[in-house]
Amino acid sequence: MKPYLLSLGAGLLVGVIYALLGVRSPAPPAIALLGLMGMLLGEQAVPIAKRLMTRAPVVAYLKTPECAGQVLGSQAVAGDGPEPKSPSDQA
């Protein structure tokens, strides 16, 4: 139940921000997609900043399912998708 309430709260907050910016809701697709991309990238800003401050490897983190999988989807992470079919399986 808690994730649903958090999602509702985030939606309400975004709705208030849209109203303050004068953007109609539902937003035009380009604005909505850019907003979603910003949210996904923003989620990774804190872990990346923490790694920069502790001098931990950042590039290695960017390739992990925790980061790349969250931003690009699980299929974008190498080795995480289905095995490729062999030519004999395609018959």
N, CA, C and O atoms as a DFTB+ gen file, in Angstrom:
364 C
 N C O
     1  1       0.821      -1.197       0.000
     2  2       0.000       0.000       0.000
     3  2       0.867       1.264       0.000
     4  3       0.504       2.280      -0.593
     5  1       2.033       1.180       0.684
     6  2       2.903       2.351       0.784
     7  2       3.393       2.837      -0.583
     8  3       3.389       4.046      -0.818
     9  1       3.824       1.934      -1.514
    10  2       4.256       2.433      -2.832
    11  2       3.149       3.167      -3.580
    12  3       3.416       4.123      -4.307
    13  1       1.905       2.721      -3.403
    14  2       0.793       3.389      -4.080
    15  2       0.580       4.795      -3.523
    16  3       0.317       5.734      -4.274
    17  1       0.696       4.932      -2.215
    18  2       0.536       6.253      -1.599
    19  2       1.690       7.174      -1.997
    20  3       1.478       8.359      -2.250
    21  1       2.901       6.636      -2.051
    22  2       4.042       7.443      -2.495
    23  2       3.874       7.865      -3.950
    24  3       4.186       9.000      -4.310
    25  1       3.384       6.958      -4.782
    26  2       3.154       7.280      -6.184
    27  2       2.088       8.362      -6.327
    28  3       2.228       9.287      -7.129
    29  1       1.032       8.236      -5.547
    30  2      -0.026       9.256      -5.571
    31  2       0.526      10.596      -5.127
    32  3       0.228      11.623      -5.737
    33  1       1.332      10.599      -4.066
    34  2       1.922      11.845      -3.576
    35  2       2.840      12.480      -4.605
    36  3       2.816      13.695      -4.798
    37  1       3.657      11.656      -5.271
    38  2       4.544      12.182      -6.319
    39  2       3.728      12.749      -7.479
    40  3       4.068      13.792      -8.038
    41  1       2.653      12.054      -7.831
    42  2       1.779      12.550      -8.902
    43  2       1.139      13.876      -8.546
    44  3       1.036      14.772      -9.383
    45  1       0.710      13.998      -7.303
    46  2       0.130      15.270      -6.857
    47  2       1.170      16.389      -6.911
    48  3       0.871      17.504      -7.338
    49  1       2.381      16.084      -6.478
    50  2       3.446      17.088      -6.510
    51  2       3.739      17.517      -7.942
    52  3       3.890      18.708      -8.214
    53  1       3.820      16.566      -8.848
    54  2       4.077      16.893     -10.259
    55  2       2.907      17.703     -10.827
    56  3       3.111      18.625     -11.617
    57  1       1.695      17.357     -10.425
    58  2       0.533      18.125     -10.880
    59  2       0.595      19.578     -10.435
    60  3       0.250      20.482     -11.195
    61  1       1.034      19.796      -9.209
    62  2       1.176      21.165      -8.707
    63  2       2.265      21.897      -9.493
    64  3       2.100      23.064      -9.846
    65  1       3.367      21.218      -9.764
    66  2       4.447      21.841     -10.539
    67  2       3.966      22.165     -11.947
    68  3       4.269      23.235     -12.475
    69  1       3.215      21.244     -12.562
    70  2       2.652      21.513     -13.897
    71  2       1.764      22.757     -13.862
    72  3       1.823      23.596     -14.762
    73  1       0.946      22.869     -12.820
    74  2       0.053      24.018     -12.711
    75  2       0.854      25.312     -12.570
    76  3       0.507      26.327     -13.174
    77  1       1.921      25.278     -11.777
    78  2       2.744      26.473     -11.598
    79  2       3.473      26.869     -12.875
    80  3       3.690      28.054     -13.132
    81  1       3.852      25.874     -13.676
    82  2       4.540      26.151     -14.940
    83  2       3.573      26.465     -16.079
    84  3       3.989      26.916     -17.146
    85  1       2.296      26.228     -15.853
    86  2       1.306      26.500     -16.888
    87  2       1.237      25.428     -17.958
    88  3       0.773      25.693     -19.067
    89  1       1.695      24.215     -17.644
    90  2       1.643      23.099     -18.587
    91  2       0.340      22.352     -18.348
    92  3       0.006      22.020     -17.211
    93  1      -0.383      22.091     -19.412
    94  2      -1.654      21.374     -19.262
    95  2      -1.394      19.914     -18.960
    96  3      -0.420      19.329     -19.434
    97  1      -2.257      19.348     -18.186
    98  2      -2.136      17.932     -17.854
    99  2      -3.353      17.210     -18.402
   100  3      -4.460      17.700     -18.178
   101  1      -3.247      16.096     -19.096
   102  2      -1.985      15.413     -19.341
   103  2      -1.115      16.212     -20.296
   104  3      -1.599      16.842     -21.237
   105  1       0.146      16.169     -20.032
   106  2       1.113      16.945     -20.801
   107  2       1.223      16.395     -22.219
   108  3       0.952      15.218     -22.456
   109  1       1.615      17.240     -23.149
   110  2       1.897      16.735     -24.495
   111  2       2.951      15.635     -24.412
   112  3       3.809      15.681     -23.531
   113  1       2.910      14.659     -25.294
   114  2       3.811      13.507     -25.193
   115  2       5.290      13.849     -25.057
   116  3       5.990      13.221     -24.263
   117  1       5.775      14.817     -25.801
   118  2       7.208      15.146     -25.721
   119  2       7.574      15.656     -24.337
   120  3       8.611      15.275     -23.794
   121  1       6.753      16.498     -23.767
   122  2       7.030      17.030     -22.429
   123  2       6.950      15.921     -21.397
   124  3       7.785      15.844     -20.496
   125  1       5.953      15.064     -21.522
   126  2       5.798      13.968     -20.566
   127  2       6.988      13.013     -20.631
   128  3       7.494      12.586     -19.594
   129  1       7.436      12.678     -21.833
   130  2       8.572      11.760     -21.972
   131  2       9.860      12.381     -21.449
   132  3      10.669      11.696     -20.822
   133  1      10.058      13.670     -21.701
   134  2      11.246      14.330     -21.163
   135  2      11.198      14.369     -19.642
   136  3      12.224      14.215     -18.980
   137  1      10.020      14.572     -19.095
   138  2       9.875      14.559     -17.646
   139  2      10.191      13.200     -17.059
   140  3      10.862      13.104     -16.031
   141  1       9.710      12.138     -17.709
   142  2      10.011      10.783     -17.243
   143  2      11.503      10.481     -17.342
   144  3      12.074       9.851     -16.453
   145  1      12.128      10.933     -18.425
   146  2      13.566      10.713     -18.565
   147  2      14.321      11.452     -17.462
   148  3      15.277      10.920     -16.897
   149  1      13.900      12.658     -17.162
   150  2      14.524      13.418     -16.087
   151  2      14.379      12.732     -14.741
   152  3      15.299      12.742     -13.923
   153  1      13.209      12.133     -14.516
   154  2      12.996      11.408     -13.262
   155  2      13.929      10.213     -13.162
   156  3      14.532       9.983     -12.114
   157  1      14.054       9.447     -14.245
   158  2      14.936       8.278     -14.234
   159  2      16.394       8.673     -14.025
   160  3      17.110       8.033     -13.255
   161  1      16.828       9.719     -14.705
   162  2      18.213      10.166     -14.548
   163  2      18.440      10.780     -13.174
   164  3      19.502      10.608     -12.577
   165  1      17.445      11.489     -12.680
   166  2      17.550      12.106     -11.358
   167  2      17.678      11.082     -10.250
   168  3      18.350      11.328      -9.248
   169  1      17.031       9.922     -10.422
   170  2      17.146       8.858      -9.426
   171  2      18.586       8.382      -9.287
   172  3      18.988       7.929      -8.215
   173  1      19.358       8.480     -10.350
   174  2      20.736       7.991     -10.334
   175  2      21.730       9.069      -9.917
   176  3      22.903       8.766      -9.700
   177  1      21.293      10.306      -9.803
   178  2      22.209      11.396      -9.459
   179  2      22.793      11.223      -8.061
   180  3      23.986      11.459      -7.869
   181  1      22.000      10.824      -7.097
   182  2      22.485      10.676      -5.720
   183  2      23.499       9.536      -5.603
   184  3      24.571       9.749      -5.035
   185  1      23.205       8.319      -6.122
   186  2      24.221       7.271      -6.029
   187  2      25.516       7.620      -6.756
   188  3      26.598       7.257      -6.296
   189  1      25.419       8.318      -7.883
   190  2      26.621       8.706      -8.616
   191  2      27.404       9.746      -7.818
   192  3      28.630       9.664      -7.738
   193  1      26.720      10.714      -7.230
   194  2      27.396      11.731      -6.413
   195  2      28.086      11.089      -5.209
   196  3      29.202      11.471      -4.858
   197  1      27.428      10.117      -4.577
   198  2      28.047       9.427      -3.443
   199  2      29.314       8.704      -3.879
   200  3      30.317       8.718      -3.166
   201  1      29.271       8.069      -5.056
   202  2      30.450       7.365      -5.548
   203  2      31.572       8.336      -5.891
   204  3      32.743       8.037      -5.656
   205  1      31.228       9.491      -6.442
   206  2      32.242      10.495      -6.746
   207  2      32.910      10.998      -5.470
   208  3      34.126      11.192      -5.445
   209  1      32.131      11.211      -4.415
   210  2      32.689      11.714      -3.160
   211  2      33.571      10.685      -2.466
   212  3      34.537      11.051      -1.796
   213  1      33.250       9.400      -2.618
   214  2      34.057       8.359      -1.978
   215  2      35.125       7.809      -2.924
   216  3      35.849       6.875      -2.580
   217  1      35.216       8.391      -4.106
   218  2      36.178       7.963      -5.134
   219  2      35.982       6.505      -5.543
   220  3      36.939       5.826      -5.916
   221  1      34.753       6.031      -5.473
   222  2      34.416       4.688      -5.948
   223  2      34.271       4.746      -7.468
   224  3      33.993       5.811      -8.018
   225  1      34.457       3.614      -8.155
   226  2      34.356       3.619      -9.624
   227  2      32.938       3.937     -10.097
   228  3      31.986       3.225      -9.777
   229  1      32.820       5.009     -10.856
   230  2      31.510       5.453     -11.339
   231  2      31.128       4.730     -12.629
   232  3      29.983       4.303     -12.781
   233  1      32.071       4.589     -13.555
   234  2      31.768       3.976     -14.847
   235  2      31.303       2.533     -14.662
   236  3      30.379       2.083     -15.340
   237  1      31.935       1.821     -13.755
   238  2      31.514       0.440     -13.495
   239  2      30.088       0.410     -12.960
   240  3      29.313      -0.480     -13.309
   241  1      29.735       1.376     -12.114
   242  2      28.373       1.448     -11.587
   243  2      27.368       1.735     -12.700
   244  3      26.267       1.185     -12.693
   245  1      27.732       2.586     -13.649
   246  2      26.812       2.939     -14.733
   247  2      26.427       1.725     -15.568
   248  3      25.360       1.709     -16.181
   249  1      27.283       0.711     -15.600
   250  2      27.023      -0.486     -16.401
   251  2      26.261      -1.560     -15.640
   252  3      25.892      -2.576     -16.229
   253  1      26.018      -1.368     -14.356
   254  2      25.341      -2.385     -13.550
   255  2      23.844      -2.362     -13.798
   256  3      23.307      -1.348     -14.243
   257  1      23.153      -3.481     -13.514
   258  2      21.691      -3.492     -13.635
   259  2      21.027      -2.483     -12.699
   260  3      19.925      -2.007     -12.971
   261  1      21.700      -2.162     -11.602
   262  2      21.137      -1.193     -10.656
   263  2      20.989       0.186     -11.281
   264  3      20.039       0.907     -10.975
   265  1      21.926       0.560     -12.160
   266  2      21.873       1.870     -12.810
   267  2      21.340       1.756     -14.233
   268  3      20.278       2.296     -14.542
   269  1      22.072       1.054     -15.104
   270  2      21.677       0.949     -16.512
   271  2      20.329       0.258     -16.652
   272  3      19.508       0.656     -17.479
   273  1      20.099      -0.761     -15.857
   274  2      18.825      -1.465     -15.926
   275  2      17.660      -0.583     -15.508
   276  3      16.560      -0.705     -16.046
   277  1      17.900       0.302     -14.552
   278  2      16.849       1.212     -14.083
   279  2      16.536       2.272     -15.132
   280  3      15.372       2.599     -15.362
   281  1      17.563       2.800     -15.761
   282  2      17.369       3.890     -16.718
   283  2      16.953       3.378     -18.087
   284  3      16.032       3.916     -18.703
   285  1      17.637       2.327     -18.570
   286  2      17.405       1.861     -19.932
   287  2      16.500       0.644     -20.031
   288  3      16.068       0.286     -21.127
   289  1      16.210       0.010     -18.923
   290  2      15.411      -1.206     -18.934
   291  2      16.306      -2.418     -18.842
   292  3      17.487      -2.352     -19.183
   293  1      15.758      -3.512     -18.387
   294  2      16.578      -4.696     -18.139
   295  2      17.166      -5.278     -19.417
   296  3      18.213      -5.923     -19.356
   297  1      16.543      -5.080     -20.560
   298  2      17.075      -5.639     -21.807
   299  2      18.324      -4.915     -22.271
   300  3      19.080      -5.452     -23.079
   301  1      18.557      -3.709     -21.779
   302  2      19.722      -2.946     -22.203
   303  2      20.985      -3.373     -21.478
   304  3      22.083      -3.001     -21.892
   305  1      20.858      -4.145     -20.407
   306  2      22.023      -4.577     -19.646
   307  2      22.569      -5.849     -20.280
   308  3      21.833      -6.815     -20.479
   309  1      23.853      -5.848     -20.593
   310  2      24.480      -6.991     -21.262
   311  2      24.360      -8.248     -20.422
   312  3      24.590      -8.226     -19.213
   313  1      23.996      -9.345     -21.075
   314  2      23.908     -10.632     -20.403
   315  2      22.641     -10.830     -19.612
   316  3      22.463     -11.878     -18.992
   317  1      21.750      -9.850     -19.613
   318  2      20.537      -9.952     -18.814
   319  2      19.342     -10.414     -19.640
   320  3      18.312     -10.794     -19.083
   321  1      19.471     -10.383     -20.960
   322  2      18.345     -10.725     -21.826
   323  2      18.318     -12.210     -22.158
   324  3      19.140     -12.979     -21.660
   325  1      17.363     -12.612     -23.008
   326  2      17.282     -14.018     -23.402
   327  2      18.471     -14.402     -24.271
   328  3      19.080     -13.559     -24.929
   329  1      18.781     -15.673     -24.259
   330  2      19.884     -16.181     -25.071
   331  2      19.486     -16.092     -26.550
   332  3      18.330     -16.347     -26.887
   333  1      20.427     -15.732     -27.439
   334  2      20.099     -15.681     -28.868
   335  2      19.820     -17.086     -29.389
   336  3      20.428     -18.064     -28.955
   337  1      18.892     -17.156     -30.324
   338  2      18.530     -18.452     -30.902
   339  2      19.580     -18.878     -31.913
   340  3      20.141     -18.052     -32.633
   341  1      19.833     -20.165     -31.956
   342  2      20.757     -20.680     -32.954
   343  2      20.021     -20.828     -34.277
   344  3      18.792     -20.906     -34.278
   345  1      20.718     -20.871     -35.394
   346  2      20.042     -20.999     -36.702
   347  2      19.165     -22.238     -36.800
   348  3      18.154     -22.211     -37.502
   349  1      19.519     -23.321     -36.120
   350  2      18.707     -24.540     -36.189
   351  2      17.396     -24.398     -35.428
   352  3      16.438     -25.115     -35.718
   353  1      17.332     -23.472     -34.443
   354  2      16.109     -23.240     -33.687
   355  2      15.087     -22.419     -34.452
   356  3      13.910     -22.426     -34.093
   357  1      15.502     -21.710     -35.499
   358  2      14.612     -20.805     -36.209
   359  2      13.795     -21.514     -37.276
   360  3      12.957     -20.879     -37.916
   361  1      14.002     -22.778     -37.488
   362  2      13.300     -23.510     -38.546
   363  2      11.854     -23.750     -38.221
   364  3      11.135     -24.354     -39.017
